[in-house]
Amino acid sequence: MTREVSGDMTKSNLFSKIKDFIHSDAFIFLLPAIILIIVFYLIPIVVSVYMSFTPLKNWNIARYIHEFVGFENYWRFFYMVTHDPTVRPIFITTVVFILVTLAINVLGGLGLAIATFFMGEREASSTQLLWLLPRMTPIAVYSMIWYYFFHGSAIGTLNSILMSLGIIHKPIDWGQSIIPWGPWMIIIFVNGLVGVSYGMIVFTSAISNIPKELVIAARVDGASNWSITKNILIPLLKWHIVYVTTWQMLSLLTTYDHIFLLVEWGLVNRYYGTTWALYIYNMAFTAAEKDLGLAAAAGVILVIVGALLGLLALKILGFEKMVKEPRGDI
Amino acid sequence: MVVVRLMNVTKVFRTGVVGVKDINLTVNHKEFMALLGPSGSGKSTTLYLIAGIYRPSSGKIFFDDRDVTNLPPKDRNIGLVFQNWALYPHMRVYDNIAFPLRIKKLPENEIRKKVLETAKMLRIEKLLNRYPWQLSGGQQQRVAIARALVKEPDVLLLDEPLSNLDAQLRISVRAELKRLQKKLGITTIYVTHDQAEALAMADRIAVINNGRIIQIGTPEQVYTKPATVFVGGFLGNPPMNFIEGEIVEEKGKLYIVIAGQKIFAPAHYEPIIRRGGWRKVVVGFRPEDTMILPECRDRNECVKGRVYAVEPMGREYIVVADLGGELVKAIVPRTLVLTDDQEICLCPSLEKIVLFDPKTEKSLEVLAAEKE
């Protein structure tokens, strides 16, 4: 009896709370964001989840949309990952790609931000501009540059340099012949170079917010650049490192634009140059038989993995501590 | 301990801004020297030059006979305290104080001994486990001073260390800091824009304006014998009064005419006025050296004015008087009852008057000394 009453109470409380929220100024303020999230995030997720339970193929919506196959797509996906020799490399590649590129992005960004901090103003800004170039270059143009750089024939920049130096005598097909290191190296290199600038910008602006007196005080005490970096800059950049790591990890998990072009142009091996996100894209849009149910299932799992990894990263790196200590309005 | 000497030091920044120009300054062994000036005057620049954070564009800096002009800060053995104290926010108080010693790679037990000693001296030994954000402003300031002192520096440099404290605390810390400095006998250079702080704490004050040192002297000298109109107007609260006057001679006696009224020229100025042939002068007199009488007797020591406003300050009243269109201030005892627009008689103490040249704004004594 009592339990039911209290249950009703909470229910009506919740409704009245939602009602209050809809009538509040905050709701109006949040409305644009709420609409965007619903249209571009929630609806696609619901559609994807729905699709993952249907045997939808080749966009033949009329035929398959009312057919339900339960978790069959999910079982098929797991079976392919564990047994299909053309799918397994994709997942190994995804793990290697994310781990190595993430390390390059975060450490590279941090290193650049700190290095430019100790440089003169002019050197610092030109260094930063240089590292921003990959970010500013259109994806296709940027991919094209590295396509020619790593090209497997004698016209490839890397090959022709090595050949003219006499280190190699005939061109090496970097992305197709040295499996898996060749394609891995290329996709990690290309994406790593783009991603470094993000960390660099976040860390640079964070460093510029550290009071200069802290550094001067350490300098007066005789601290070297390394000691200032280790004892002052990095501890004070902790939260920014958490943020950049989490953010970059999630964006690496879902990125496929550069990789798509490199695979399509045949620069890198199709199996050891494809990541999970690109695999889903290919299955849904470019494969001969577009297995949309399977693609949707793989996509749903990718979203779940992303969410879990994000939460895990924030947990490990102590995000809740950052949230608990408000430093603004006390 | 150390004598700090700056010889013709000039600092021009890369942007072309002149930080300081031709600074000559000697800070003696164990001396407490205040660098006093308004913001942007170059006082902090001077401090950073002594610290080695800036390199002078020209000139030399000596610690005793050692030329430190081109030495980096770490080789000068200085302790530096900033206005915002610059405590490392991610380190506990203990680690903050220990930091300079850890950089020197001292053994940990020796570090511990020194940190505890210094903390005890500044009465912060109970706070060693806290983080800076858990401390009050006064406590943070002590930690900053402890961090500067723990490495036993030859010179202690303080950059407005009290200006982030509230007014009450500032006054109590001021006495404490002065005592600490005397006890340690450490050569100290203290930058401030607060004239009261400089007067209260320093053995000598160097007044800086527009990148130049205007006057160096004991608080007494700088206060009573300002070298320029600027110094007189910068020190004191309320500052020195200035009013234009004209020298006239009648029957072999020199008078100054202020607001159409004659007063005797101060006796000690007579030879200077005669030798320099001065006609137009600026008369400076301090509010507390000015008496107010209800009416003037014809004594040629006072001038008639009118009460413009009375500001009760608790301990005394400040009377703002209208002297022929110029406003001047006088400090009077609370017992004097005055009403607005009342006619009064203003009597600046003649022996404490300072006369300035209206053109250069330098005092006549200084100009006379420059000529010799």
XYZ file of C-alpha atoms in Angstrom:
702
model
C 0.000 0.000 0.000
C 2.464 2.554 1.211
C 4.849 1.621 -1.527
C 2.244 2.277 -4.225
C 1.442 5.649 -2.736
C 5.052 6.677 -2.671
C 5.444 5.360 -6.220
C 2.584 7.535 -7.351
C 4.068 10.436 -5.529
C 7.390 10.180 -7.326
C 5.632 9.732 -10.629
C 3.495 12.823 -10.232
C 6.538 14.647 -8.930
C 8.477 13.697 -12.029
C 5.652 14.836 -14.311
C 5.229 18.102 -12.510
C 8.974 18.568 -12.679
C 8.952 18.023 -16.431
C 5.984 20.362 -16.708
C 7.799 23.014 -14.687
C 10.855 22.560 -16.866
C 8.852 23.039 -20.080
C 7.454 26.269 -18.704
C 10.790 27.579 -17.489
C 13.194 29.985 -19.202
C 15.828 27.273 -19.186
C 13.691 25.202 -21.529
C 13.462 28.009 -24.071
C 17.181 28.504 -23.775
C 17.891 24.808 -24.297
C 15.265 24.270 -26.999
C 17.545 24.765 -30.047
C 20.043 22.278 -28.636
C 17.295 19.838 -27.705
C 15.853 19.976 -31.223
C 19.274 19.421 -32.776
C 19.974 16.482 -30.496
C 16.595 14.923 -31.241
C 16.816 15.374 -34.997
C 20.461 14.519 -35.554
C 21.220 12.160 -32.708
C 18.236 10.522 -31.064
C 16.168 9.840 -34.212
C 19.122 8.380 -36.157
C 19.970 6.177 -33.168
C 16.390 4.966 -32.897
C 16.311 4.325 -36.649
C 19.641 2.492 -36.488
C 18.545 0.338 -33.599
C 15.327 -0.445 -35.440
C 17.225 -1.268 -38.606
C 19.588 -3.545 -36.710
C 16.635 -5.823 -35.921
C 15.537 -6.092 -39.570
C 17.160 -7.954 -42.483
C 17.208 -4.698 -44.498
C 19.320 -5.036 -47.670
C 20.186 -2.742 -50.576
C 17.906 0.004 -49.241
C 14.892 -2.091 -50.164
C 12.923 -0.560 -47.344
C 9.449 -1.494 -48.595
C 10.279 -5.154 -48.579
C 12.226 -5.619 -45.350
C 11.039 -2.952 -43.000
C 8.359 -5.033 -41.300
C 10.439 -8.167 -41.013
C 12.022 -8.846 -37.656
C 14.980 -11.119 -37.159
C 15.657 -10.409 -33.491
C 19.334 -10.379 -32.592
C 20.391 -12.258 -35.697
C 22.376 -9.331 -37.109
C 24.237 -9.011 -33.833
C 25.123 -12.728 -33.765
C 26.219 -12.539 -37.371
C 28.387 -9.573 -36.586
C 30.073 -11.313 -33.653
C 30.568 -14.431 -35.702
C 32.200 -12.436 -38.514
C 34.483 -10.597 -36.143
C 35.678 -13.826 -34.613
C 35.684 -16.058 -37.684
C 35.758 -14.074 -40.926
C 39.428 -13.571 -41.941
C 38.473 -10.433 -43.888
C 36.667 -8.819 -40.936
C 39.019 -9.688 -38.083
C 41.911 -7.545 -39.434
C 39.543 -4.589 -39.423
C 39.111 -4.838 -35.670
C 42.771 -5.369 -34.934
C 43.463 -2.359 -37.151
C 40.870 -0.297 -35.271
C 42.482 -1.023 -31.901
C 46.024 -0.347 -33.105
C 44.934 2.736 -35.019
C 43.113 4.282 -32.050
C 45.778 3.526 -29.444
C 48.764 4.717 -31.456
C 47.077 7.707 -33.058
C 45.667 8.766 -29.686
C 49.113 8.644 -28.124
C 50.537 10.682 -31.008
C 47.682 13.201 -30.835
C 47.794 13.808 -27.094
C 51.557 13.592 -26.526
C 52.314 15.432 -29.760
C 49.848 18.184 -28.940
C 51.201 18.495 -25.424
C 54.776 18.471 -26.626
C 54.101 21.128 -29.232
C 52.182 23.352 -26.829
C 54.981 23.165 -24.270
C 57.723 23.580 -26.844
C 56.070 26.655 -28.324
C 55.578 28.010 -24.795
C 59.344 28.121 -24.350
C 59.963 29.592 -27.812
C 60.009 33.228 -28.825
C 56.684 34.645 -29.903
C 57.406 34.649 -33.618
C 58.838 31.125 -33.728
C 55.923 29.882 -31.654
C 53.211 31.277 -33.876
C 54.843 30.076 -37.087
C 55.342 26.609 -35.610
C 51.699 26.492 -34.612
C 50.576 27.695 -38.007
C 52.642 24.959 -39.623
C 50.976 22.290 -37.519
C 47.542 23.751 -38.210
C 48.005 23.382 -41.971
C 46.800 19.739 -42.082
C 43.657 20.804 -40.243
C 43.071 23.713 -42.589
C 43.655 21.722 -45.776
C 40.522 20.187 -47.329
C 40.368 16.473 -46.591
C 40.652 15.400 -50.222
C 43.613 17.674 -50.928
C 45.359 16.628 -47.738
C 44.773 12.942 -48.479
C 46.008 13.481 -52.034
C 49.303 14.890 -50.721
C 49.957 11.776 -48.701
C 48.630 9.560 -51.472
C 51.438 10.794 -53.669
C 53.922 10.774 -50.809
C 53.378 7.089 -50.002
C 52.557 5.984 -53.543
C 53.826 2.485 -54.310
C 55.414 3.333 -57.650
C 58.578 5.274 -58.422
C 56.580 8.531 -58.614
C 55.819 8.257 -54.877
C 57.700 11.008 -53.052
C 59.001 8.704 -50.318
C 60.105 6.090 -52.842
C 61.849 8.569 -55.075
C 63.658 10.158 -52.115
C 64.845 6.799 -50.823
C 65.826 5.706 -54.307
C 67.782 8.837 -55.104
C 69.583 8.423 -51.762
C 70.390 4.894 -52.805
C 68.730 3.334 -49.764
C 66.340 1.257 -51.873
C 66.698 0.190 -55.481
C 63.129 -0.417 -56.522
C 59.957 1.247 -55.285
C 58.171 -0.256 -52.296
C 54.393 -0.463 -52.225
C 54.145 0.800 -48.650
C 50.414 0.423 -48.156
C 49.905 -2.880 -49.981
C 52.992 -5.021 -49.606
C 54.173 -4.580 -45.999
C 51.161 -6.072 -44.196
C 50.065 -5.006 -41.639
C 52.715 -2.397 -40.689
C 52.638 -0.515 -43.983
C 48.941 0.396 -44.081
C 48.913 0.954 -40.311
C 51.827 3.344 -40.519
C 50.161 5.311 -43.290
C 46.708 5.715 -41.734
C 48.222 6.493 -38.317
C 50.613 9.007 -39.831
C 47.947 10.788 -41.863
C 45.404 10.986 -39.031
C 47.998 11.643 -36.347
C 49.247 14.683 -38.208
C 45.744 16.139 -38.385
C 44.889 15.374 -34.769
C 47.998 16.867 -33.181
C 46.822 20.401 -33.847
C 43.683 19.939 -31.765
C 45.595 19.039 -28.619
C 48.124 21.749 -29.411
C 45.452 24.444 -29.508
C 43.693 23.297 -26.349
C 46.964 22.951 -24.438
C 48.381 26.220 -25.757
C 45.383 28.186 -24.610
C 45.420 26.365 -21.276
C 49.098 27.197 -20.783
C 48.491 30.826 -21.624
C 45.983 30.901 -18.767
C 48.576 29.774 -16.241
C 49.755 32.929 -14.418
C 53.195 33.795 -15.790
C 54.380 34.478 -12.253
C 54.251 30.737 -11.511
C 56.796 30.114 -14.235
C 58.901 33.141 -13.315
C 58.948 32.054 -9.671
C 60.159 28.598 -10.650
C 62.708 30.121 -13.000
C 64.058 32.343 -10.213
C 64.418 29.246 -8.066
C 66.574 27.754 -10.803
C 64.091 25.356 -12.378
C 65.000 24.122 -15.866
C 62.518 23.981 -18.747
C 62.098 20.278 -18.102
C 61.500 20.807 -14.407
C 58.964 23.581 -15.084
C 57.222 21.291 -17.575
C 57.169 18.314 -15.222
C 56.401 20.052 -11.942
C 54.210 22.947 -12.976
C 52.830 22.863 -16.511
C 51.749 19.217 -16.754
C 50.087 19.044 -13.301
C 48.192 22.223 -14.108
C 47.160 20.836 -17.514
C 45.762 17.641 -16.012
C 42.126 18.380 -16.771
C 42.921 19.472 -20.275
C 44.802 16.240 -20.863
C 41.754 14.290 -19.629
C 39.518 16.238 -21.920
C 41.695 16.009 -25.035
C 42.345 12.284 -24.521
C 38.662 11.460 -24.185
C 37.600 13.700 -27.015
C 40.278 12.451 -29.411
C 39.625 8.834 -28.543
C 35.947 9.173 -29.391
C 36.599 11.067 -32.581
C 39.192 8.490 -33.677
C 36.688 5.748 -33.040
C 34.264 7.292 -35.490
C 36.554 8.960 -38.027
C 36.788 7.484 -41.488
C 37.051 10.324 -44.019
C 40.807 10.277 -44.673
C 40.963 6.508 -44.401
C 38.062 6.127 -46.825
C 39.920 8.049 -49.512
C 43.200 6.222 -48.923
C 41.454 2.863 -49.207
C 39.356 3.883 -52.219
C 42.409 5.147 -54.056
C 44.124 1.858 -53.351
C 46.974 3.340 -51.398
C 46.468 1.083 -48.381
C 45.363 -2.500 -47.995
C 41.580 -2.847 -47.822
C 41.635 -5.073 -44.715
C 44.498 -3.611 -42.722
C 43.646 -0.063 -43.723
C 39.983 -0.087 -42.767
C 38.619 0.766 -39.335
C 35.322 -0.146 -37.736
C 33.595 3.111 -38.672
C 34.689 2.834 -42.303
C 33.644 -0.829 -42.367
C 30.109 0.198 -41.353
C 30.064 2.911 -43.989
C 31.237 0.530 -46.677
C 28.748 -2.130 -45.712
C 25.869 0.334 -45.830
C 26.795 2.447 -48.824
C 29.541 1.029 -51.085
C 29.415 -2.771 -50.810
C 27.968 -4.754 -53.719
C 25.359 -6.208 -51.431
C 24.475 -3.469 -48.957
C 23.766 -5.370 -45.756
C 22.083 -2.542 -43.862
C 20.803 -4.644 -40.987
C 24.301 -5.848 -40.244
C 25.739 -2.330 -40.698
C 23.176 -0.950 -38.279
C 24.019 -3.636 -35.720
C 27.740 -2.861 -36.052
C 26.924 0.838 -35.722
C 24.872 0.338 -32.586
C 27.678 -1.643 -31.001
C 30.138 1.070 -32.025
C 28.016 3.686 -30.251
C 27.810 1.528 -27.131
C 31.555 0.877 -27.167
C 32.197 4.594 -27.665
C 29.978 5.532 -24.755
C 31.587 2.918 -22.508
C 35.107 3.931 -23.498
C 34.274 7.583 -22.917
C 32.883 6.899 -19.471
C 35.793 4.605 -18.663
C 38.334 7.215 -19.730
C 36.682 9.906 -17.646
C 36.513 7.509 -14.707
C 40.145 6.444 -14.944
C 41.350 9.977 -15.422
C 39.263 11.281 -12.537
C 36.678 13.412 -14.276
C 34.300 13.373 -11.317
C 36.965 15.046 -9.192
C 37.080 17.878 -11.660
C 33.314 18.219 -11.509
C 33.162 18.019 -7.736
C 35.389 20.963 -7.047
C 33.677 23.985 -8.471
C 36.200 26.721 -8.869
C 33.901 29.344 -10.302
C 31.010 30.526 -8.178
C 31.640 29.697 -4.556
C 74.379 39.697 2.647
C 74.698 42.035 -0.189
C 74.815 45.599 -1.496
C 72.774 46.011 -4.679
C 73.949 48.644 -7.128
C 72.314 49.746 -10.369
C 74.468 51.915 -12.596
C 72.848 53.875 -15.458
C 70.417 51.053 -16.068
C 68.052 51.515 -18.993
C 65.472 49.039 -20.204
C 63.834 49.504 -23.577
C 61.368 46.752 -24.455
C 61.211 45.164 -27.890
C 58.033 47.099 -28.561
C 60.020 50.318 -28.145
C 58.436 51.140 -24.809
C 60.956 52.575 -22.379
C 60.611 50.703 -19.110
C 63.179 52.585 -17.087
C 65.754 55.181 -18.053
C 69.142 55.789 -16.535
C 68.442 54.306 -13.121
C 71.139 54.786 -10.496
C 70.374 53.157 -7.187
C 72.347 51.684 -4.329
C 70.633 49.502 -1.798
C 72.828 48.993 1.219
C 73.536 45.875 3.164
C 70.501 44.959 5.344
C 68.593 47.939 4.047
C 64.844 47.974 3.383
C 64.410 50.005 0.193
C 60.984 50.841 -1.162
C 60.487 51.565 -4.861
C 57.468 53.832 -4.841
C 55.570 55.060 -7.863
C 52.232 55.014 -9.660
C 51.343 52.082 -11.885
C 53.331 52.063 -15.100
C 56.123 54.090 -13.551
C 58.760 51.394 -14.025
C 59.109 50.233 -10.443
C 58.282 46.603 -11.188
C 60.546 46.742 -14.236
C 63.359 47.863 -11.942
C 62.639 44.936 -9.626
C 62.603 42.460 -12.495
C 65.904 43.888 -13.725
C 67.406 43.258 -10.307
C 65.897 39.770 -10.304
C 67.359 39.066 -13.742
C 63.994 38.356 -15.341
C 64.687 41.293 -17.643
C 68.110 42.106 -19.048
C 68.988 45.790 -19.119
C 69.375 47.408 -22.537
C 72.320 49.296 -21.114
C 73.944 49.874 -17.761
C 75.215 47.464 -15.147
C 73.893 45.762 -12.040
C 76.175 44.688 -9.196
C 75.610 42.520 -6.153
C 78.551 43.668 -4.022
C 81.417 43.687 -6.507
C 79.981 40.882 -8.589
C 78.638 42.024 -11.959
C 75.330 40.190 -12.286
C 74.066 42.149 -15.295
C 74.002 39.106 -17.547
C 73.458 36.388 -14.959
C 70.202 34.430 -15.147
C 67.885 34.765 -12.123
C 68.866 31.423 -10.652
C 72.494 32.449 -10.273
C 71.680 35.603 -8.325
C 70.371 33.914 -5.172
C 67.319 36.093 -4.790
C 63.959 35.499 -3.192
C 61.018 36.903 -5.094
C 57.468 37.450 -3.852
C 54.763 38.415 -6.318
C 51.642 40.485 -5.958
C 49.480 37.401 -6.618
C 51.952 35.300 -4.561
C 52.260 32.769 -7.404
C 51.807 29.723 -5.205
C 51.677 26.464 -7.151
C 47.998 25.551 -6.889
C 48.552 21.802 -7.224
C 51.118 21.590 -4.427
C 50.547 21.565 -0.707
C 52.059 24.369 1.363
C 54.939 22.103 2.354
C 55.783 21.304 -1.264
C 55.421 24.912 -2.272
C 58.001 25.970 0.303
C 60.205 22.967 -0.456
C 60.175 23.590 -4.215
C 63.251 25.858 -4.431
C 65.228 23.408 -2.307
C 64.116 20.413 -4.369
C 65.290 22.228 -7.495
C 68.657 22.593 -5.767
C 68.516 18.823 -5.138
C 69.096 19.088 -1.399
C 68.660 15.874 0.593
C 65.063 15.408 1.717
C 65.809 15.488 5.469
C 67.620 18.796 5.114
C 64.718 20.158 3.080
C 62.350 19.065 5.836
C 64.414 20.843 8.483
C 64.580 24.091 6.545
C 60.922 24.091 5.572
C 59.829 23.534 9.179
C 62.190 26.238 10.415
C 60.920 28.787 7.908
C 57.292 27.822 8.445
C 57.712 28.267 12.180
C 59.244 31.697 11.690
C 56.207 32.783 9.648
C 53.761 30.949 11.918
C 52.361 28.719 9.211
C 53.655 25.398 10.558
C 50.083 24.190 11.091
C 49.137 24.818 7.454
C 51.791 22.688 5.787
C 49.331 20.030 4.650
C 46.880 22.393 3.046
C 46.535 23.469 -0.543
C 46.856 27.170 -1.394
C 43.133 27.483 -2.151
C 42.399 26.365 1.403
C 44.254 29.373 2.828
C 43.206 32.939 3.485
C 44.938 35.772 1.666
C 47.144 36.565 4.643
C 48.189 32.940 4.987
C 48.948 32.621 1.273
C 51.094 35.689 1.527
C 53.087 34.151 4.383
C 53.597 30.987 2.371
C 54.885 33.053 -0.550
C 57.334 34.823 1.746
C 58.374 31.506 3.276
C 59.059 30.110 -0.177
C 61.222 33.140 -0.963
C 63.115 32.945 2.333
C 63.648 29.207 2.596
C 66.632 29.232 0.261
C 68.299 31.939 2.346
C 68.576 34.483 -0.448
C 71.073 37.336 -0.521
C 68.387 39.755 -1.644
C 64.676 39.662 -1.004
C 62.551 41.215 -3.735
C 58.894 41.964 -3.027
C 56.529 43.039 -5.783
C 53.515 44.653 -4.119
C 53.067 41.687 -1.808
C 50.385 43.355 0.291
C 48.146 44.834 -2.373
C 45.952 41.722 -2.638
C 45.162 41.847 1.088
C 42.267 43.753 2.568
C 43.008 47.119 4.135
C 42.933 45.990 7.783
C 45.221 43.034 7.237
C 47.599 45.064 5.121
C 48.295 47.377 8.032
C 48.944 44.557 10.490
C 51.130 42.576 8.082
C 53.139 45.690 7.323
C 54.567 45.901 10.857
C 55.236 42.185 10.903
C 57.112 42.254 7.619
C 59.214 45.173 8.754
C 60.170 43.347 11.938
C 60.967 40.159 10.064
C 63.230 42.052 7.697
C 65.130 43.650 10.560
C 65.456 40.320 12.344
C 66.816 38.514 9.297
C 68.946 41.478 8.258
C 68.389 40.715 4.607
C 68.774 43.341 1.897
C 65.217 43.963 0.764
C 63.721 45.796 -2.180
C 60.033 46.404 -1.963
C 57.880 47.652 -4.821
C 54.685 49.466 -3.951
C 52.320 52.112 -5.220
C 51.037 52.719 -1.702
C 52.878 55.676 -0.209
C 51.708 54.811 3.318
C 53.275 51.351 2.988
C 56.551 52.811 1.787
C 56.638 55.418 4.541
C 55.751 52.871 7.202
C 58.201 50.151 6.305
C 61.185 51.388 4.373
C 64.568 52.592 5.576
C 64.781 54.570 2.370
C 62.356 55.277 -0.447
C 63.139 55.674 -4.129
C 60.298 57.536 -5.821
C 59.930 56.528 -9.459
C 57.873 58.183 -12.152
C 57.916 57.770 -15.939
C 60.779 55.303 -15.727
C 63.093 57.616 -13.821
C 64.091 57.825 -10.198
C 62.995 61.217 -8.961
C 64.152 61.161 -5.389
C 65.891 58.794 -3.020
C 65.814 59.443 0.702
C 64.587 58.414 4.099
C 60.815 58.525 4.568
C 61.341 61.718 6.552
C 63.373 63.388 3.799
C 61.083 62.349 0.996
C 58.030 63.424 2.912
C 59.173 66.770 4.246
C 61.549 67.790 1.468
C 60.001 66.498 -1.764
C 62.354 67.086 -4.681
C 59.536 67.704 -7.141
C 55.881 68.648 -7.217
C 55.176 65.032 -8.170
C 56.789 63.616 -5.025
C 54.953 66.072 -2.800
C 51.687 65.255 -4.503
C 52.258 61.491 -4.426
C 53.164 61.142 -0.756
C 50.804 61.983 2.059
C 47.118 61.557 2.504
C 45.792 64.053 1.710
C 48.852 65.066 -0.349
C 50.740 68.324 -0.297
C 48.877 71.470 -1.335
C 50.255 73.447 -4.247
C 49.436 77.013 -5.102
C 51.120 79.490 -7.408
C 52.853 82.425 -5.828
C 54.922 85.443 -6.752
C 57.999 86.726 -4.954
C 58.065 90.440 -4.117
C 60.575 92.456 -2.170
C 59.545 95.280 0.130
C 61.967 97.205 2.295
C 64.640 94.521 1.945
C 62.260 91.783 3.009
C 61.024 88.980 0.747
C 57.367 88.084 0.544
C 55.343 85.535 -1.397
C 52.041 86.710 -2.812
C 49.396 83.958 -2.808
C 45.862 84.641 -3.937
C 46.583 88.360 -3.755
C 47.854 88.196 -0.183
C 51.361 88.607 1.139
C 53.114 86.177 3.444
C 56.747 86.126 4.511
C 59.038 84.049 2.375
C 60.453 81.248 4.556
C 63.746 82.372 6.051
C 65.738 79.375 4.803
C 64.654 80.135 1.227
C 65.794 83.777 1.238
C 69.360 83.150 0.073
C 68.198 80.669 -2.562
C 65.586 83.090 -3.908
C 68.026 85.964 -4.022
C 70.774 83.951 -5.674
C 68.410 82.396 -8.231
C 66.485 85.601 -8.810
C 63.217 83.692 -8.545
C 59.972 85.558 -9.256
C 57.307 82.951 -9.960
C 57.156 79.898 -7.700
C 54.834 77.075 -6.719
C 54.239 77.035 -2.974
C 53.870 73.593 -1.447
C 52.609 72.987 2.079
C 51.240 69.947 3.809
C 47.670 69.881 5.194
C 48.911 68.851 8.623
C 51.360 71.765 8.716
C 48.558 74.245 8.158
C 46.676 75.961 10.915
C 43.200 77.375 10.553
C 42.124 80.405 12.584
C 38.645 81.939 12.659
C 40.072 85.319 11.663
C 43.357 86.776 10.484
C 45.398 89.236 12.435
C 47.700 91.170 10.183
C 50.852 89.103 10.672
C 51.891 88.305 7.078
C 51.935 84.637 7.971
C 48.407 83.726 6.996
C 46.041 84.135 4.065
C 42.309 84.616 4.018
C 40.098 81.948 2.498
C 36.681 80.456 2.668
C 35.490 77.050 3.829
C 34.594 74.941 0.796
C 33.820 71.689 2.610
C 34.598 69.933 5.874
C 35.396 66.203 5.849
C 35.185 64.620 9.303
C 37.744 61.788 9.372
C 37.199 60.572 12.919
C 40.528 61.437 14.481
C 40.623 64.865 12.852
C 38.800 66.965 10.293
C 39.994 67.788 6.824
C 39.018 71.297 5.843
C 38.904 72.012 2.129
C 39.442 75.732 1.759
C 38.908 77.980 -1.248
C 41.932 80.228 -1.636
C 41.134 82.672 -4.424
C 39.699 79.922 -6.613
C 42.282 77.248 -5.678
C 41.277 74.438 -3.353
C 43.698 73.507 -0.583
C 43.353 71.148 2.347
C 44.180 71.496 6.021
C 43.953 69.009 8.847
C 42.437 70.522 11.975
C 41.457 69.164 15.394
C 37.888 68.040 15.884
C 37.268 70.825 18.344
C 37.227 73.470 15.623
C 33.652 74.170 14.508
C 33.371 75.499 10.957
C 30.481 75.985 8.578
C 30.549 76.041 4.801
C 31.414 79.386 3.187
C 32.665 80.718 6.467
C 35.616 83.095 6.158
C 38.753 81.625 7.693
C 42.419 82.294 8.009
C 44.883 79.727 6.641
C 48.344 79.697 8.167
C 50.870 77.314 6.565
C 53.815 76.733 8.875
C 56.475 78.898 7.206
C 59.496 76.727 8.025
C 57.782 73.712 6.446
C 56.851 75.358 3.164
C 58.585 73.955 0.074
C 59.028 76.146 -2.994
C 59.130 74.762 -6.521
C 60.024 76.126 -9.928
C 56.746 76.233 -11.950
C 58.579 75.272 -15.152
C 60.655 72.255 -14.128
C 58.480 71.463 -11.091
C 61.682 70.825 -9.134
C 62.163 72.292 -5.688
C 64.342 75.407 -5.493
C 66.793 73.622 -3.176
C 67.308 70.873 -5.710
C 67.817 73.387 -8.516
C 70.266 75.359 -6.380
C 72.194 72.171 -5.570
C 72.239 71.188 -9.267
C 73.799 74.555 -10.165
C 76.675 74.172 -7.738
